[in-house]
PDB file of C-alpha atoms in Angstrom:
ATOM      1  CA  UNK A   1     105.723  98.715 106.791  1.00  0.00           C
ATOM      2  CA  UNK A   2     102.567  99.163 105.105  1.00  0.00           C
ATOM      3  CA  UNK A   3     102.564 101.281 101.935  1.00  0.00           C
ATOM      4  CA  UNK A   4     100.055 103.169 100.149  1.00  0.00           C
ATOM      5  CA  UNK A   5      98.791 101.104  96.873  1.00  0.00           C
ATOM      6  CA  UNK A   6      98.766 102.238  93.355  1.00  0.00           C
ATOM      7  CA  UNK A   7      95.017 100.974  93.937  1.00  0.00           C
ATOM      8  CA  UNK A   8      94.832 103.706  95.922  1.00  0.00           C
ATOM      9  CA  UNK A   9      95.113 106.415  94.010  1.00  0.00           C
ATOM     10  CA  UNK A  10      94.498 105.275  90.568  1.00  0.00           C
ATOM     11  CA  UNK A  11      91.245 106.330  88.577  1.00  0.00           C
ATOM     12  CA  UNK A  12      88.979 103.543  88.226  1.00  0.00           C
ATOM     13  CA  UNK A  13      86.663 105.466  85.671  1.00  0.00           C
ATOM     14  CA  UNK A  14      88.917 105.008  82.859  1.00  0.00           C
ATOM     15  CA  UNK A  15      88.290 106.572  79.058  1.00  0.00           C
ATOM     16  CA  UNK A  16      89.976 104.054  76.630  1.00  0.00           C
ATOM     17  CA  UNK A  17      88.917 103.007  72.947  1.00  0.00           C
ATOM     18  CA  UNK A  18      89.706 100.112  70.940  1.00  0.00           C
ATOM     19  CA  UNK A  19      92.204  99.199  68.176  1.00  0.00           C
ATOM     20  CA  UNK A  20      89.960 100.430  65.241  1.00  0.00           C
ATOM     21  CA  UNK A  21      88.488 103.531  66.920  1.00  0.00           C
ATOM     22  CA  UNK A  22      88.586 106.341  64.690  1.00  0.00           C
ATOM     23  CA  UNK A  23      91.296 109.528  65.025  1.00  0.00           C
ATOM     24  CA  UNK A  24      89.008 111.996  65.538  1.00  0.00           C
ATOM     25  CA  UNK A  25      87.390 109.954  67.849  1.00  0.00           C
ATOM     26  CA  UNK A  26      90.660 109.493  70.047  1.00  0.00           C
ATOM     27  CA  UNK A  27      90.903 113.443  69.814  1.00  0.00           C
ATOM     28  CA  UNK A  28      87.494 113.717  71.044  1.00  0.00           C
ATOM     29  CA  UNK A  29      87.639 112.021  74.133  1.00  0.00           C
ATOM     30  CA  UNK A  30      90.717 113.444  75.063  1.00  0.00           C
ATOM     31  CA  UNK A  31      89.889 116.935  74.631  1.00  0.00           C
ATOM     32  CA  UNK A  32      86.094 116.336  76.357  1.00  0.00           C
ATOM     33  CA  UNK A  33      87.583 115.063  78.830  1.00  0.00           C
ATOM     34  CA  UNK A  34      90.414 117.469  79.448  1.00  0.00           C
ATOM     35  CA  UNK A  35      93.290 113.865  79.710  1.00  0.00           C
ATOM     36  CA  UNK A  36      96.518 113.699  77.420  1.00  0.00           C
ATOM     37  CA  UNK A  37      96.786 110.016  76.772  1.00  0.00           C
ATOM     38  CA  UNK A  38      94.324 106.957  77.735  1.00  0.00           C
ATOM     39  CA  UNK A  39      95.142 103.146  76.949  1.00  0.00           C
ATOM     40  CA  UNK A  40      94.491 101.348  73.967  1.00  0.00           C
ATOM     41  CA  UNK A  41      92.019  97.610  74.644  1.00  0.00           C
ATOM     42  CA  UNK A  42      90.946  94.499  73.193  1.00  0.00           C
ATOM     43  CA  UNK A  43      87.883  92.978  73.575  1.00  0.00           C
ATOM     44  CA  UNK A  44      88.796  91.650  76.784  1.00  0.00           C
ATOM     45  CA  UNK A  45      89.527  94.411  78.105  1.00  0.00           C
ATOM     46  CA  UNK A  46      93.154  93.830  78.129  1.00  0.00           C
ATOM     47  CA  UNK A  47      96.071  96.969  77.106  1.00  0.00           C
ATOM     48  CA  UNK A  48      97.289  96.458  73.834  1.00  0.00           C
ATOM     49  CA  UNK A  49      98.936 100.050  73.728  1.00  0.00           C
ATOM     50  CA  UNK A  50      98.443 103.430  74.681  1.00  0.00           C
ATOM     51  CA  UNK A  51      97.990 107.007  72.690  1.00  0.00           C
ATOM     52  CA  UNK A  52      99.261 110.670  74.105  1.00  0.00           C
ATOM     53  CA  UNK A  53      98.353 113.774  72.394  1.00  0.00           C
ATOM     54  CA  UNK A  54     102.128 113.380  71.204  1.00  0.00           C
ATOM     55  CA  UNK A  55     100.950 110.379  69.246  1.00  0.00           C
ATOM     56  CA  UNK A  56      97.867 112.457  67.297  1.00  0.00           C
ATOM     57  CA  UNK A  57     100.388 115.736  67.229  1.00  0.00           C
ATOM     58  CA  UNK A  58     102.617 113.553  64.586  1.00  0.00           C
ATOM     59  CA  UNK A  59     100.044 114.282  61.794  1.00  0.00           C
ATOM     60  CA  UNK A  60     100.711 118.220  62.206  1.00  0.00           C
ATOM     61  CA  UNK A  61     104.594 117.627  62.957  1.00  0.00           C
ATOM     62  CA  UNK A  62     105.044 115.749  59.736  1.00  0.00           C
ATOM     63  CA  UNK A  63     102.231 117.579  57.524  1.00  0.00           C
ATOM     64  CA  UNK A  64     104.427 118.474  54.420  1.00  0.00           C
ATOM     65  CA  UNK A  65     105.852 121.669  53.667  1.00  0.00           C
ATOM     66  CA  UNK A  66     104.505 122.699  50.545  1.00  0.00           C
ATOM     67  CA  UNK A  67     108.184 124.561  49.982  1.00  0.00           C
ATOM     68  CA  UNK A  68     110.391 122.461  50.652  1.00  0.00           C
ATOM     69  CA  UNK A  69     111.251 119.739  47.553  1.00  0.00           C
ATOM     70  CA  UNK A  70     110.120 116.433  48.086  1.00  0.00           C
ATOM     71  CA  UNK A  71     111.940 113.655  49.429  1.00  0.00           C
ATOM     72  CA  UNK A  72     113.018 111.177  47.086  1.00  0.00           C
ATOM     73  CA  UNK A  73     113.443 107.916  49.087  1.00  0.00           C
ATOM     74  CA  UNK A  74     110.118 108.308  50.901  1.00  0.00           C
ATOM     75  CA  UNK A  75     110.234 106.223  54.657  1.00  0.00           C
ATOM     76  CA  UNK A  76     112.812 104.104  53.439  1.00  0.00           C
ATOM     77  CA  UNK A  77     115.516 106.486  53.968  1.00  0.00           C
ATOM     78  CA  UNK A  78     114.489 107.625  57.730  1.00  0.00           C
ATOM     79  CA  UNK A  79     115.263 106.074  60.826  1.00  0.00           C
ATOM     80  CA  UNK A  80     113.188 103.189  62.719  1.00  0.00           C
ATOM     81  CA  UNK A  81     111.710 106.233  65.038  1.00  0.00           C
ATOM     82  CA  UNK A  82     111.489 108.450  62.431  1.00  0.00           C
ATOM     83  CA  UNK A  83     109.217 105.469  60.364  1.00  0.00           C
ATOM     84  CA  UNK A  84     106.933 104.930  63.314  1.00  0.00           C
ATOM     85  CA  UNK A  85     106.477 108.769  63.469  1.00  0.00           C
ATOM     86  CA  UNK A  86     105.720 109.072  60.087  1.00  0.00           C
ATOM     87  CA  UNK A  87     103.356 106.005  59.744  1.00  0.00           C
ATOM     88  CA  UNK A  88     101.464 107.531  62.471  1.00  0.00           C
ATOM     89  CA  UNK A  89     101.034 110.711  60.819  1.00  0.00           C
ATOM     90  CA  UNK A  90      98.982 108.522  58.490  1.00  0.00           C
ATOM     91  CA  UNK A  91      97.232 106.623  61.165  1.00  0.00           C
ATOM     92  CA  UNK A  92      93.184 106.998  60.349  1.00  0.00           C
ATOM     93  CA  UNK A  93      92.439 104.834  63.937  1.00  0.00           C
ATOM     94  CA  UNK A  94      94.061 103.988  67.436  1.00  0.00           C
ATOM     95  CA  UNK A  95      95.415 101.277  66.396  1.00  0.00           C
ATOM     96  CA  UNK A  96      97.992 103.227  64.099  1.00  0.00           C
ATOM     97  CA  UNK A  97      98.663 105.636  66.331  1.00  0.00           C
ATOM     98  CA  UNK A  98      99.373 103.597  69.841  1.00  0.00           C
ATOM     99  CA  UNK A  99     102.323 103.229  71.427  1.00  0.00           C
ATOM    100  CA  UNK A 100     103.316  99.579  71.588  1.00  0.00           C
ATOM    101  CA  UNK A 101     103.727  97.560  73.845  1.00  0.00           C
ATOM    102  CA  UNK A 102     102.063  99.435  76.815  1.00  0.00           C
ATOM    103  CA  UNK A 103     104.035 100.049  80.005  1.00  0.00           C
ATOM    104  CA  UNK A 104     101.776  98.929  82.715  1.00  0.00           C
ATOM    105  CA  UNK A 105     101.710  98.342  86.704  1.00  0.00           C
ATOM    106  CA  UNK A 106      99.911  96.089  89.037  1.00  0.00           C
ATOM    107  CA  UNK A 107      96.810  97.331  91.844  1.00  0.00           C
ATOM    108  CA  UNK A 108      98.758  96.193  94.126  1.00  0.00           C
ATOM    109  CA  UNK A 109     102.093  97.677  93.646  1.00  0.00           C
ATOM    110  CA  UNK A 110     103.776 100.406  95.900  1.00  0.00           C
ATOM    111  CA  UNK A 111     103.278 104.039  94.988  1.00  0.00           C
ATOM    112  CA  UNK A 112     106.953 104.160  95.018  1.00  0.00           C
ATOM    113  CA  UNK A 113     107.496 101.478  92.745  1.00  0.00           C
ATOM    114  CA  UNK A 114     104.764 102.921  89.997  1.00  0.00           C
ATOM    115  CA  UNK A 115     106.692 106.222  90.117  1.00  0.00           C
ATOM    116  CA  UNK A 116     110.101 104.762  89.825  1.00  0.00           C
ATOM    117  CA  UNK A 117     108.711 102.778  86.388  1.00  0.00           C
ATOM    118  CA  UNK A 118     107.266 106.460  85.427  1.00  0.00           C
ATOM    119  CA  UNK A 119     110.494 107.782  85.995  1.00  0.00           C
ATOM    120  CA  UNK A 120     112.516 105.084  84.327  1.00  0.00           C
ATOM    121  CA  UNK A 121     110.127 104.823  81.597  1.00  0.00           C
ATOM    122  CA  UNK A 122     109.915 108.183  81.017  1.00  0.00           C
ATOM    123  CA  UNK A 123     106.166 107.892  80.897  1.00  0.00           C
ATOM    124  CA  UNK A 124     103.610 110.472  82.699  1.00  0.00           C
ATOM    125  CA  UNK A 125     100.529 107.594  83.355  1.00  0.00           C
ATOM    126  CA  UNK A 126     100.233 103.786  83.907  1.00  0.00           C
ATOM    127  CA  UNK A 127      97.486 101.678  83.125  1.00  0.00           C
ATOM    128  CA  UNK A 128      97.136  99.649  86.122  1.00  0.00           C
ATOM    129  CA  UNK A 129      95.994  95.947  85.535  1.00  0.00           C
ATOM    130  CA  UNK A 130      94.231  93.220  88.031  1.00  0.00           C
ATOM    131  CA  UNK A 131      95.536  89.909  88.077  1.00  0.00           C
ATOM    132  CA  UNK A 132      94.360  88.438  85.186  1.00  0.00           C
ATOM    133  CA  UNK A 133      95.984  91.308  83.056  1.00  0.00           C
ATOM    134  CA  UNK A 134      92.940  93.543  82.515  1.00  0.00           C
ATOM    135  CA  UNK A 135      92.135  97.309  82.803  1.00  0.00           C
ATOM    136  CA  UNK A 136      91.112  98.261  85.834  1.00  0.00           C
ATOM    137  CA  UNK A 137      92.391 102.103  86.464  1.00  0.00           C
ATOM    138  CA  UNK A 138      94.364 104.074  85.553  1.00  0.00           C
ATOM    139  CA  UNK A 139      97.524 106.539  87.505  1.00  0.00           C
ATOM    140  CA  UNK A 140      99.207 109.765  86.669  1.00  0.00           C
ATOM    141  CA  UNK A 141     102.236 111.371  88.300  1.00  0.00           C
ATOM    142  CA  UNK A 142     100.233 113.733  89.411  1.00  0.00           C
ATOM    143  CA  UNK A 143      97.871 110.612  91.560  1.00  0.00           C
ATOM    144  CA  UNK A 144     101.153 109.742  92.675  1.00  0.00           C
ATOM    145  CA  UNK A 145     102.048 112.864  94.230  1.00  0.00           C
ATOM    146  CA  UNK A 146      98.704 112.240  96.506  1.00  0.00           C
ATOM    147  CA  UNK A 147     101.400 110.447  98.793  1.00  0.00           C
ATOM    148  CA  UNK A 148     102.628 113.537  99.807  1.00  0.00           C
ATOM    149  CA  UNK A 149      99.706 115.402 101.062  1.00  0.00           C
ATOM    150  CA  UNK A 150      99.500 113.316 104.028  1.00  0.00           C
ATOM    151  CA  UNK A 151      99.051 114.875 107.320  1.00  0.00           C
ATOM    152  CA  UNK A 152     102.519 115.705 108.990  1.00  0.00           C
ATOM    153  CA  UNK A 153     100.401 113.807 112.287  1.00  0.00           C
ATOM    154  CA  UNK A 154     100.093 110.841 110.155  1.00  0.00           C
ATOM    155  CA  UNK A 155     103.339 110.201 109.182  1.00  0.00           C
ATOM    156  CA  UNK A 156     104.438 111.001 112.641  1.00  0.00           C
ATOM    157  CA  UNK A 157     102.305 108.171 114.185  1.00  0.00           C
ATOM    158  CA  UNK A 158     103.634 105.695 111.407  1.00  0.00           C
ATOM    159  CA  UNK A 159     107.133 106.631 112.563  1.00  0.00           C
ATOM    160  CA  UNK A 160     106.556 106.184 116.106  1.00  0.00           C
ATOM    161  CA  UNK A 161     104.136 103.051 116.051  1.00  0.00           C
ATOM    162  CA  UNK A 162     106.025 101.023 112.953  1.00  0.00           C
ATOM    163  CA  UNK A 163     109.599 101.901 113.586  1.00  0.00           C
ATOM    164  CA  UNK A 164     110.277 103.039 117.184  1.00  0.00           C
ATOM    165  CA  UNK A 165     108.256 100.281 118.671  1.00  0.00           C
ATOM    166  CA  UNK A 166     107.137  97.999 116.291  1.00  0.00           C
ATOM    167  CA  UNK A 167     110.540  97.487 115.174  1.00  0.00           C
ATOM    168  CA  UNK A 168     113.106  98.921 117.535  1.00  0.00           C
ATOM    169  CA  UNK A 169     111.128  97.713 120.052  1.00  0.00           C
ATOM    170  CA  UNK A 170     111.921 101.459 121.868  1.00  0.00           C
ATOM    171  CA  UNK A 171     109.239 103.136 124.104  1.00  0.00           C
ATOM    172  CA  UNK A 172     107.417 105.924 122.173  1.00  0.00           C
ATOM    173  CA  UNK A 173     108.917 108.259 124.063  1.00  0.00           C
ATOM    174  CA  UNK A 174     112.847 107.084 123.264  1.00  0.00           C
ATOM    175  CA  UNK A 175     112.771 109.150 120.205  1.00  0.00           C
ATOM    176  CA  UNK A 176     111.566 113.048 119.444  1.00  0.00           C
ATOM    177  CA  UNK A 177     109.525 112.723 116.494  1.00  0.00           C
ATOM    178  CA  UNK A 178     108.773 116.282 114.956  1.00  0.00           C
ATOM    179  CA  UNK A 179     107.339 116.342 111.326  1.00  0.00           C
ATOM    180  CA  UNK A 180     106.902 119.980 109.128  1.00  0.00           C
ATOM    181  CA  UNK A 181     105.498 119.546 105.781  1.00  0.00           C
ATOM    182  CA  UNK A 182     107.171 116.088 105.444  1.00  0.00           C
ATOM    183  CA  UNK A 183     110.299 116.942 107.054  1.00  0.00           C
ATOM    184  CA  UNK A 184     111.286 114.255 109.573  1.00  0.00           C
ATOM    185  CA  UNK A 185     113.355 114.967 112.650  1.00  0.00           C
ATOM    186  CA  UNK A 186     114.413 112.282 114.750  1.00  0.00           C
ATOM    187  CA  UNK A 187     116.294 113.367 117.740  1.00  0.00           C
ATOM    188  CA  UNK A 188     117.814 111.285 121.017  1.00  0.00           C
ATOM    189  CA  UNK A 189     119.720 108.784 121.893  1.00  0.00           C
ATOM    190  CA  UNK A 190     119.601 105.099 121.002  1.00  0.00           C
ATOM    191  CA  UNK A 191     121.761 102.118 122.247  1.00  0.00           C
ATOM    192  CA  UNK A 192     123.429 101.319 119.369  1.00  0.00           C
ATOM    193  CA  UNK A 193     124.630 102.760 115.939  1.00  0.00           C
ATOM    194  CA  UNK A 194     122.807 100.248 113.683  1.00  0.00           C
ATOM    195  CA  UNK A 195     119.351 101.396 115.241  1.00  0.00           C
ATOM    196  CA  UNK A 196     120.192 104.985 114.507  1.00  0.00           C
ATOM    197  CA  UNK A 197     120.731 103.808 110.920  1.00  0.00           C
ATOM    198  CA  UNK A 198     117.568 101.382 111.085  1.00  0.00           C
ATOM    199  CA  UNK A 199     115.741 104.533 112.398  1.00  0.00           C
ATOM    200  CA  UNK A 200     116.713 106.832 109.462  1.00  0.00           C
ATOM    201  CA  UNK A 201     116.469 104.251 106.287  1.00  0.00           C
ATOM    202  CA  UNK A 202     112.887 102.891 107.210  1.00  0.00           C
ATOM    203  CA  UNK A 203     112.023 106.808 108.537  1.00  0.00           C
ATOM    204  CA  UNK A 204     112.826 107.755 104.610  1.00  0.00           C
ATOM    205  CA  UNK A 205     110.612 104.612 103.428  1.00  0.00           C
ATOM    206  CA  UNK A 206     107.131 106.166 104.889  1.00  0.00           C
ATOM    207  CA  UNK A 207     105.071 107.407 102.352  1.00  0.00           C
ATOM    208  CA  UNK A 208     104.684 111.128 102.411  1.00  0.00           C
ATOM    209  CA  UNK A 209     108.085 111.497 103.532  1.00  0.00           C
ATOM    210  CA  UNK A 210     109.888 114.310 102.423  1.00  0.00           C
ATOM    211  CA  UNK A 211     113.315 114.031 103.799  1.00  0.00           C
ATOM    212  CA  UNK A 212     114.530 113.206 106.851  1.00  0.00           C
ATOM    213  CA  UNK A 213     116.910 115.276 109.268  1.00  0.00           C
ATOM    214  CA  UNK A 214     118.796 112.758 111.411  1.00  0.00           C
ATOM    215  CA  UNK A 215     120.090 114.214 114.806  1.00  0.00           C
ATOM    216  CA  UNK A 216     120.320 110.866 116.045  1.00  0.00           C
ATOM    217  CA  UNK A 217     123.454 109.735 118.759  1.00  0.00           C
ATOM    218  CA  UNK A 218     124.282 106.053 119.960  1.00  0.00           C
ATOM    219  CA  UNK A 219     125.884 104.630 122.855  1.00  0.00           C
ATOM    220  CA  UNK A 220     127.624 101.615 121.587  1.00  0.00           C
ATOM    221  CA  UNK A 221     129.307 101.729 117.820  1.00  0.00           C
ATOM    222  CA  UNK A 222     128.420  98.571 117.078  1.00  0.00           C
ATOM    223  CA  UNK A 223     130.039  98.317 113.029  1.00  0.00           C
ATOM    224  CA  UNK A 224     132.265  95.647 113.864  1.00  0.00           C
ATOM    225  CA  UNK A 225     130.181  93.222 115.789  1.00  0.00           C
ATOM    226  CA  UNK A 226     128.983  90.112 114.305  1.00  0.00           C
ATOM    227  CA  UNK A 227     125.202  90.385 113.384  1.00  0.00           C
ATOM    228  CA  UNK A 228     124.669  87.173 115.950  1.00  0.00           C
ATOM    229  CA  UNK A 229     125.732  89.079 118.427  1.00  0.00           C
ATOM    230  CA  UNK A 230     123.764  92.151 117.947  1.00  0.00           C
ATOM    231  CA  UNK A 231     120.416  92.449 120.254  1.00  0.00           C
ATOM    232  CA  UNK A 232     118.315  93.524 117.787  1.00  0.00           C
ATOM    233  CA  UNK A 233     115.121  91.626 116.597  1.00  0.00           C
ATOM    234  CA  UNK A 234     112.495  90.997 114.285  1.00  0.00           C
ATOM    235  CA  UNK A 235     112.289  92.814 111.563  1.00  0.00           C
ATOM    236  CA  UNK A 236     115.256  95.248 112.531  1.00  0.00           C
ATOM    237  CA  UNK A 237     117.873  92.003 111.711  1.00  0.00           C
ATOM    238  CA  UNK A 238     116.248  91.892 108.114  1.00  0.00           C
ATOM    239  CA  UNK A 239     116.942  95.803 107.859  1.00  0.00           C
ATOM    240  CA  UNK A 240     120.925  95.704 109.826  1.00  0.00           C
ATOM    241  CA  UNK A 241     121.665  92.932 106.820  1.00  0.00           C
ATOM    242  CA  UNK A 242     120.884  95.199 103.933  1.00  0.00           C
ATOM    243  CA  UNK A 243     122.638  98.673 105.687  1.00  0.00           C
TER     244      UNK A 243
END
């Protein structure tokens, strides 16, 4: 199936600034131009780190309390976190205050797969790199959630023309095929249990998919046949192997 790219969706007018651009600076740009992080470069253009308004909010979270009493051990005493915090309360450029090293993603990865590093990352934007490793965009989660303002026709006509036929090799007409905000219904009869299952997991792999509701029935159970002797071809064997 063909997915939508990070490529896409990312911005390709990106605001970034280099190692020894001043703090103020880096507060400048992100308040002109209404962002809450942008990536950190080298002279070639490539990410070296990136700074969130988290990152220049450390100088106010760790401004000293003029009551309370001192701390005697300085940054020795805190934790490797708490250290990195504190040194960038002191930071006077981006260089101090980055985040290091940069979580990044490819052009030319999946939507799906950008927001799965996001999520596992626990990042809210990517810098998104060419092949040779420099800055060519950038995506937020909220780019991401683009994928889901497709047309409910569109997603329709990838179900039918990619799955039903394409792959199932079914006339268009095999299936019911009824899409509401995302919503997937498939509905009918198919010959056998695996392509009801084939039907469903691709169905749920469409981008701007919201769920799917599968009212699905088969003729044949065909679990405990040998996948040699299954009828089903093309891409549908690749898909039986990993159900």
């Amino acid at each position: 199936m063909k997915h939508n790219k990070v490529g896409s969706v990312m911005t390709k007018d990106v605001v970034r600034v280099r190692y020894a651009t001043p703090f103020k600076e880096v507060a400048r740009l992100l308040a002109e131009h209404r962002i809450s992080g942008l990536p950190v470069v080298d002279e070639d253009d490539r990410v070296i780190g990136v700074i969130s308004e988290t990152d220049l909010m450390a100088r106010q979270t760790n401004a000293p309390d003029p009551y309370e009493p001192a701390h005697r051990h300085g940054t020795l005493a805190l934790a490797p976190a708490a250290r990195r915090q504190a040194a960038k309360a002191k930071a006077l450029v981006a260089g101090g205050l980055m985040t290091e090293p940069p979580v990044t993603v490819r052009a030319d990865v999946t939507i799906a797969e950008a927001a799965r590093t996001m999520a596992r990352r626990h990042v809210e934007r990517l810098p998104v790199l060419d092949v040779e490793d420099r800055l060519v965009g950038i995506v937020t989660r909220r780019d991401l959630l683009q994928v889901f303002l497709r047309p409910d026709n569109d997603i329709r006509t990838d179900v039918v023309d990619e799955i039903l036929v394409g792959t199932l090799w079914l006339t268009p007409l095999a299936v019911d095929v009824s899409v509401t905000e995302g919503v997937v219904t498939l509905t009918g009869q198919v010959e056998r249990r695996s392509e009801a299952k084939i039907a469903v997991s691709m169905t749920r792999q469409i981008d701007g998919v919201v769920d799917v509701v599968d009212k699905l029935t088969h003729r044949l159970d065909d679990r405990h046949i040998q996948p040699t002797e299954q009828a089903l071809h093309g891409v549908a064997d690749d898909w039986l192997r990993r159900l």
